[in-house]
Amino acid sequence: MEGITTKRTLEEIDAEIKATKEALNNVHGKETEVYARIVGYYRAVRNWNRGKADEFKQRKMFTLEDSQCHRTSEQTISEEKEEVKAEAVSESALHYEFYYRQTCPNCPPVKAYIADLNAAGEKIDVDTTEGLSKAASKGVFAAPTVIVYNSNNEEVARAHNVEELTAIFEPVAAAV
């Protein structure tokens, strides 16, 4: 019966709409009980105090797809590669700041990688007072962190492991 359509008059359509509206007006449901987490436990929202109820109304539903953070590491690395390609012609045009800790288990591979670079750089121990204050001023919250700068002293990339450093410096070395 595909492709067969029935013709209805405008009066028939209006009558159907009117009947549907009447049916909707006769729908009677119950109030829904909504539970949400508040201060460590779940409780009915209607029993919350005014302040917590206002906070609940202001909440936004988080979806990973809509977030700014939803980028794969490949996207991040490829974007950083393109920035570095555009900004630099050789490794010598780049310099870095390497933030590390003496007790950091992830720092030695990064330290070994940057030792082999032809780029100038500074190693900053965040266990010292000066190193910690410099890290805080640059927004460094984890070790290891390598901030890469171009010849104009503008930050072009940040890396936290050898894979990310390779993605930054390999295209530059290939361009030389």
Short mmCIF file of N, CA, C and O in Angstrom, two decimals, residues 63-161:
data_model
loop_
_atom_site.label_atom_id
_atom_site.label_comp_id
_atom_site.label_asym_id
_atom_site.label_seq_id
_atom_site.Cartn_x
_atom_site.Cartn_y
_atom_site.Cartn_z
N THR A 63 27.64 17.45 28.00
CA THR A 63 27.81 16.39 27.01
C THR A 63 29.23 16.50 26.47
O THR A 63 29.71 17.60 26.17
N LEU A 64 29.88 15.39 26.37
CA LEU A 64 31.27 15.37 25.93
C LEU A 64 31.43 15.95 24.53
O LEU A 64 32.37 16.69 24.25
N GLU A 65 30.50 15.64 23.64
CA GLU A 65 30.61 16.10 22.26
C GLU A 65 30.58 17.63 22.16
O GLU A 65 31.19 18.20 21.28
N ASP A 66 29.83 18.28 23.06
CA ASP A 66 29.71 19.73 23.02
C ASP A 66 30.83 20.45 23.75
O ASP A 66 30.95 21.66 23.67
N SER A 67 31.66 19.72 24.47
CA SER A 67 32.67 20.37 25.28
C SER A 67 33.87 20.79 24.45
O SER A 67 34.15 20.24 23.40
N GLN A 68 34.60 21.80 24.94
CA GLN A 68 35.82 22.25 24.30
C GLN A 68 36.92 21.21 24.45
O GLN A 68 37.86 21.19 23.67
N CYS A 69 36.82 20.38 25.46
CA CYS A 69 37.88 19.40 25.75
C CYS A 69 37.77 18.16 24.90
O CYS A 69 38.64 17.32 24.94
N HIS A 70 36.69 18.00 24.14
CA HIS A 70 36.48 16.78 23.37
C HIS A 70 37.28 16.84 22.07
O HIS A 70 36.77 17.14 21.02
N ARG A 71 38.56 16.60 22.21
CA ARG A 71 39.44 16.51 21.06
C ARG A 71 40.34 15.32 21.28
O ARG A 71 40.83 15.10 22.38
N THR A 72 40.53 14.56 20.26
CA THR A 72 41.42 13.41 20.42
C THR A 72 42.85 13.88 20.46
O THR A 72 43.18 14.97 20.00
N SER A 73 43.72 13.06 20.99
CA SER A 73 45.14 13.44 21.06
C SER A 73 45.71 13.62 19.66
O SER A 73 46.58 14.44 19.45
N GLU A 74 45.20 12.85 18.66
CA GLU A 74 45.68 13.03 17.29
C GLU A 74 45.33 14.42 16.76
O GLU A 74 46.11 15.05 16.09
N GLN A 75 44.11 14.89 17.07
CA GLN A 75 43.72 16.24 16.64
C GLN A 75 44.62 17.28 17.28
O GLN A 75 45.09 18.19 16.62
N THR A 76 44.85 17.15 18.58
CA THR A 76 45.69 18.09 19.30
C THR A 76 47.10 18.09 18.73
O THR A 76 47.68 19.14 18.46
N ILE A 77 47.66 16.90 18.53
CA ILE A 77 49.03 16.79 18.02
C ILE A 77 49.11 17.35 16.61
O ILE A 77 50.03 18.09 16.29
N SER A 78 48.13 17.05 15.75
CA SER A 78 48.20 17.56 14.38
C SER A 78 48.05 19.07 14.34
O SER A 78 48.70 19.75 13.55
N GLU A 79 47.23 19.63 15.22
CA GLU A 79 47.10 21.08 15.28
C GLU A 79 48.41 21.71 15.74
O GLU A 79 48.85 22.74 15.20
N GLU A 80 49.06 21.10 16.74
CA GLU A 80 50.34 21.62 17.21
C GLU A 80 51.41 21.50 16.14
O GLU A 80 52.24 22.39 15.98
N LYS A 81 51.39 20.40 15.36
CA LYS A 81 52.35 20.23 14.27
C LYS A 81 52.21 21.37 13.26
O LYS A 81 53.19 21.97 12.83
N GLU A 82 50.96 21.67 12.90
CA GLU A 82 50.73 22.72 11.91
C GLU A 82 51.18 24.08 12.43
O GLU A 82 51.76 24.87 11.70
N GLU A 83 50.93 24.35 13.72
CA GLU A 83 51.37 25.62 14.31
C GLU A 83 52.88 25.73 14.27
O GLU A 83 53.43 26.76 13.91
N VAL A 84 53.56 24.65 14.64
CA VAL A 84 55.02 24.68 14.67
C VAL A 84 55.57 24.81 13.27
O VAL A 84 56.53 25.56 13.03
N LYS A 85 54.98 24.12 12.29
CA LYS A 85 55.45 24.23 10.91
C LYS A 85 55.33 25.67 10.42
O LYS A 85 56.21 26.19 9.75
N ALA A 86 54.22 26.30 10.75
CA ALA A 86 54.00 27.66 10.30
C ALA A 86 54.90 28.66 11.01
O ALA A 86 55.29 29.67 10.45
N GLU A 87 55.23 28.37 12.26
CA GLU A 87 55.98 29.32 13.07
C GLU A 87 57.49 29.20 12.95
O GLU A 87 58.21 30.14 13.21
N ALA A 88 57.99 28.00 12.62
CA ALA A 88 59.43 27.79 12.69
C ALA A 88 59.96 27.15 11.42
O ALA A 88 59.27 26.41 10.76
N VAL A 89 61.22 27.42 11.13
CA VAL A 89 61.86 26.83 9.98
C VAL A 89 62.88 25.79 10.42
O VAL A 89 63.10 24.81 9.76
N SER A 90 63.48 25.97 11.58
CA SER A 90 64.46 25.01 12.06
C SER A 90 64.33 24.86 13.57
O SER A 90 63.71 25.69 14.23
N GLU A 91 64.95 23.80 14.09
CA GLU A 91 64.92 23.59 15.53
C GLU A 91 65.58 24.75 16.27
O GLU A 91 65.19 25.08 17.37
N SER A 92 66.57 25.35 15.64
CA SER A 92 67.27 26.45 16.31
C SER A 92 66.37 27.68 16.47
O SER A 92 66.65 28.55 17.28
N ALA A 93 65.29 27.76 15.69
CA ALA A 93 64.35 28.87 15.82
C ALA A 93 63.45 28.68 17.05
O ALA A 93 62.80 29.60 17.49
N LEU A 94 63.42 27.45 17.59
CA LEU A 94 62.59 27.16 18.75
C LEU A 94 63.45 27.06 20.00
O LEU A 94 64.60 26.67 19.93
N HIS A 95 62.87 27.42 21.11
CA HIS A 95 63.50 27.18 22.40
C HIS A 95 62.41 26.72 23.36
O HIS A 95 61.22 26.86 23.08
N TYR A 96 62.80 26.16 24.47
CA TYR A 96 61.83 25.55 25.36
C TYR A 96 62.14 25.83 26.82
O TYR A 96 63.24 26.24 27.18
N GLU A 97 61.13 25.58 27.64
CA GLU A 97 61.27 25.54 29.10
C GLU A 97 60.76 24.17 29.52
O GLU A 97 59.64 23.80 29.21
N PHE A 98 61.60 23.43 30.22
CA PHE A 98 61.26 22.08 30.67
C PHE A 98 61.06 22.11 32.18
O PHE A 98 61.97 22.36 32.94
N TYR A 99 59.82 21.89 32.61
CA TYR A 99 59.47 21.88 34.03
C TYR A 99 59.45 20.42 34.50
O TYR A 99 58.74 19.59 33.94
N TYR A 100 60.26 20.12 35.52
CA TYR A 100 60.40 18.75 35.98
C TYR A 100 60.51 18.71 37.50
O TYR A 100 60.69 19.72 38.16
N ARG A 101 60.39 17.48 38.03
CA ARG A 101 60.61 17.22 39.46
C ARG A 101 61.65 16.12 39.57
O ARG A 101 61.73 15.23 38.72
N GLN A 102 62.42 16.15 40.62
CA GLN A 102 63.45 15.14 40.83
C GLN A 102 62.84 13.75 41.02
O GLN A 102 63.40 12.76 40.60
N THR A 103 61.67 13.68 41.65
CA THR A 103 61.04 12.40 41.96
C THR A 103 60.00 11.96 40.93
O THR A 103 59.33 10.96 41.13
N CYS A 104 59.89 12.69 39.84
CA CYS A 104 58.87 12.40 38.81
C CYS A 104 59.26 11.17 38.00
O CYS A 104 60.33 11.14 37.40
N PRO A 105 58.41 10.13 37.96
CA PRO A 105 58.75 8.93 37.19
C PRO A 105 58.63 9.14 35.67
O PRO A 105 59.22 8.38 34.91
N ASN A 106 57.88 10.15 35.24
CA ASN A 106 57.69 10.40 33.81
C ASN A 106 58.68 11.40 33.23
O ASN A 106 58.72 11.62 32.02
N CYS A 107 59.48 12.04 34.08
CA CYS A 107 60.40 13.07 33.62
C CYS A 107 61.66 12.55 32.91
O CYS A 107 62.09 13.17 31.94
N PRO A 108 62.29 11.45 33.33
CA PRO A 108 63.52 11.02 32.66
C PRO A 108 63.43 10.80 31.15
O PRO A 108 64.32 11.24 30.42
N PRO A 109 62.36 10.16 30.61
CA PRO A 109 62.31 10.02 29.16
C PRO A 109 62.23 11.37 28.43
O PRO A 109 62.84 11.55 27.38
N VAL A 110 61.48 12.30 29.01
CA VAL A 110 61.37 13.63 28.40
C VAL A 110 62.72 14.34 28.48
O VAL A 110 63.16 14.98 27.52
N LYS A 111 63.39 14.23 29.63
CA LYS A 111 64.70 14.85 29.80
C LYS A 111 65.69 14.29 28.78
O LYS A 111 66.46 15.03 28.17
N ALA A 112 65.66 12.97 28.54
CA ALA A 112 66.55 12.34 27.56
C ALA A 112 66.23 12.82 26.15
O ALA A 112 67.14 13.07 25.35
N TYR A 113 64.96 12.98 25.84
CA TYR A 113 64.57 13.43 24.50
C TYR A 113 65.06 14.85 24.23
O TYR A 113 65.64 15.13 23.18
N ILE A 114 64.85 15.75 25.19
CA ILE A 114 65.25 17.14 24.94
C ILE A 114 66.76 17.31 24.97
O ILE A 114 67.29 18.25 24.38
N ALA A 115 67.48 16.38 25.61
CA ALA A 115 68.95 16.44 25.60
C ALA A 115 69.48 16.22 24.19
O ALA A 115 70.54 16.75 23.83
N ASP A 116 68.74 15.47 23.36
CA ASP A 116 69.15 15.19 21.98
C ASP A 116 68.71 16.27 20.99
O ASP A 116 69.06 16.20 19.82
N LEU A 117 67.92 17.23 21.43
CA LEU A 117 67.45 18.29 20.53
C LEU A 117 68.55 19.30 20.22
O LEU A 117 69.45 19.52 21.03
N ASN A 118 68.42 19.94 19.07
CA ASN A 118 69.32 21.02 18.71
C ASN A 118 68.74 22.37 19.12
O ASN A 118 69.17 23.40 18.63
N ALA A 119 67.73 22.35 19.96
CA ALA A 119 67.06 23.57 20.38
C ALA A 119 67.61 24.02 21.74
O ALA A 119 67.96 23.20 22.58
N ALA A 120 67.67 25.32 21.92
CA ALA A 120 68.10 25.87 23.21
C ALA A 120 66.96 25.73 24.19
O ALA A 120 65.79 25.74 23.81
N GLY A 121 67.31 25.60 25.46
CA GLY A 121 66.25 25.47 26.44
C GLY A 121 66.71 25.66 27.85
O GLY A 121 67.91 25.77 28.13
N GLU A 122 65.73 25.72 28.73
CA GLU A 122 65.98 25.92 30.14
C GLU A 122 65.27 24.81 30.90
O GLU A 122 64.12 24.50 30.63
N LYS A 123 65.97 24.20 31.87
CA LYS A 123 65.37 23.17 32.71
C LYS A 123 65.04 23.80 34.05
O LYS A 123 65.88 24.43 34.67
N ILE A 124 63.78 23.62 34.48
CA ILE A 124 63.30 24.27 35.70
C ILE A 124 62.78 23.20 36.65
O ILE A 124 61.82 22.49 36.35
N ASP A 125 63.43 23.10 37.82
CA ASP A 125 63.04 22.15 38.85
C ASP A 125 61.92 22.78 39.68
O ASP A 125 62.13 23.77 40.38
N VAL A 126 60.72 22.21 39.59
CA VAL A 126 59.58 22.79 40.31
C VAL A 126 59.58 22.42 41.79
O VAL A 126 58.71 22.88 42.53
N ASP A 127 60.55 21.64 42.24
CA ASP A 127 60.69 21.36 43.66
C ASP A 127 61.33 22.54 44.40
O ASP A 127 61.29 22.61 45.61
N THR A 128 61.94 23.47 43.64
CA THR A 128 62.52 24.66 44.25
C THR A 128 61.47 25.76 44.32
O THR A 128 60.49 25.74 43.57
N THR A 129 61.67 26.71 45.20
CA THR A 129 60.72 27.81 45.35
C THR A 129 60.64 28.65 44.08
O THR A 129 59.54 29.00 43.62
N GLU A 130 61.82 28.95 43.49
CA GLU A 130 61.83 29.75 42.26
C GLU A 130 61.15 29.00 41.12
O GLU A 130 60.39 29.57 40.34
N GLY A 131 61.46 27.70 41.00
CA GLY A 131 60.87 26.89 39.94
C GLY A 131 59.37 26.78 40.07
O GLY A 131 58.64 26.87 39.09
N LEU A 132 58.90 26.60 41.30
CA LEU A 132 57.46 26.49 41.54
C LEU A 132 56.74 27.79 41.21
O LEU A 132 55.68 27.78 40.59
N SER A 133 57.32 28.92 41.58
CA SER A 133 56.66 30.21 41.29
C SER A 133 56.66 30.47 39.78
O SER A 133 55.69 30.99 39.25
N LYS A 134 57.74 30.10 39.07
CA LYS A 134 57.78 30.29 37.62
C LYS A 134 56.75 29.39 36.94
O LYS A 134 56.05 29.81 36.02
N ALA A 135 56.65 28.13 37.43
CA ALA A 135 55.66 27.21 36.87
C ALA A 135 54.24 27.74 37.08
O ALA A 135 53.41 27.71 36.18
N ALA A 136 53.98 28.26 38.27
CA ALA A 136 52.65 28.81 38.56
C ALA A 136 52.34 30.00 37.67
O ALA A 136 51.22 30.15 37.19
N SER A 137 53.34 30.83 37.43
CA SER A 137 53.11 32.02 36.58
C SER A 137 52.83 31.64 35.13
O SER A 137 52.17 32.38 34.41
N LYS A 138 53.31 30.47 34.70
CA LYS A 138 53.08 30.01 33.32
C LYS A 138 51.89 29.07 33.21
O LYS A 138 51.60 28.56 32.14
N GLY A 139 51.23 28.78 34.33
CA GLY A 139 50.08 27.88 34.30
C GLY A 139 50.47 26.43 34.15
O GLY A 139 49.72 25.64 33.59
N VAL A 140 51.64 26.06 34.65
CA VAL A 140 52.10 24.67 34.60
C VAL A 140 51.64 23.98 35.88
O VAL A 140 52.00 24.40 36.97
N PHE A 141 50.85 22.92 35.73
CA PHE A 141 50.30 22.22 36.89
C PHE A 141 50.74 20.77 36.98
O PHE A 141 50.29 20.05 37.87
N ALA A 142 51.58 20.30 36.03
CA ALA A 142 52.00 18.91 36.04
C ALA A 142 53.43 18.81 35.55
O ALA A 142 53.88 19.62 34.73
N ALA A 143 54.12 17.81 36.06
CA ALA A 143 55.48 17.53 35.59
C ALA A 143 55.44 16.15 34.94
O ALA A 143 54.78 15.25 35.45
N PRO A 144 56.08 15.98 33.82
CA PRO A 144 56.85 16.96 33.06
C PRO A 144 55.95 17.81 32.17
O PRO A 144 54.92 17.36 31.70
N THR A 145 56.36 19.05 31.97
CA THR A 145 55.74 19.94 31.00
C THR A 145 56.85 20.66 30.25
O THR A 145 57.76 21.19 30.87
N VAL A 146 56.75 20.65 28.94
CA VAL A 146 57.70 21.38 28.10
C VAL A 146 56.90 22.43 27.34
O VAL A 146 55.97 22.10 26.62
N ILE A 147 57.27 23.70 27.53
CA ILE A 147 56.64 24.79 26.78
C ILE A 147 57.61 25.16 25.68
O ILE A 147 58.78 25.45 25.94
N VAL A 148 57.13 25.16 24.44
CA VAL A 148 57.96 25.47 23.29
C VAL A 148 57.61 26.88 22.81
O VAL A 148 56.44 27.23 22.66
N TYR A 149 58.65 27.68 22.58
CA TYR A 149 58.50 29.06 22.13
C TYR A 149 59.13 29.22 20.76
O TYR A 149 60.12 28.55 20.43
N ASN A 150 58.62 30.17 19.97
CA ASN A 150 59.25 30.49 18.69
C ASN A 150 60.29 31.58 18.90
O ASN A 150 60.56 32.00 20.03
N SER A 151 60.86 32.07 17.80
CA SER A 151 61.92 33.08 17.90
C SER A 151 61.42 34.41 18.44
O SER A 151 62.20 35.23 18.91
N ASN A 152 60.10 34.64 18.41
CA ASN A 152 59.51 35.86 18.96
C ASN A 152 59.10 35.71 20.42
O ASN A 152 58.38 36.54 20.95
N ASN A 153 59.53 34.61 21.04
CA ASN A 153 59.18 34.31 22.44
C ASN A 153 57.69 34.10 22.65
O ASN A 153 57.17 34.33 23.74
N GLU A 154 56.99 33.64 21.63
CA GLU A 154 55.56 33.33 21.74
C GLU A 154 55.42 31.83 21.92
O GLU A 154 56.08 31.05 21.23
N GLU A 155 54.57 31.43 22.85
CA GLU A 155 54.34 30.00 23.07
C GLU A 155 53.65 29.40 21.85
O GLU A 155 52.64 29.92 21.39
N VAL A 156 54.23 28.32 21.32
CA VAL A 156 53.63 27.66 20.16
C VAL A 156 53.10 26.27 20.49
O VAL A 156 52.29 25.74 19.74
N ALA A 157 53.57 25.67 21.58
CA ALA A 157 53.08 24.33 21.94
C ALA A 157 53.46 23.99 23.37
O ALA A 157 54.37 24.59 23.95
N ARG A 158 52.72 23.00 23.91
CA ARG A 158 53.04 22.41 25.21
C ARG A 158 53.04 20.91 25.03
O ARG A 158 52.21 20.36 24.32
N ALA A 159 53.98 20.26 25.72
CA ALA A 159 54.06 18.80 25.64
C ALA A 159 54.27 18.25 27.04
O ALA A 159 54.87 18.90 27.89
N HIS A 160 53.78 17.02 27.23
CA HIS A 160 53.89 16.39 28.54
C HIS A 160 54.55 15.02 28.46
O HIS A 160 54.74 14.37 29.49
N ASN A 161 54.89 14.58 27.24
CA ASN A 161 55.55 13.30 27.08
C ASN A 161 56.34 13.29 25.78
O ASN A 161 56.26 14.24 24.98
#
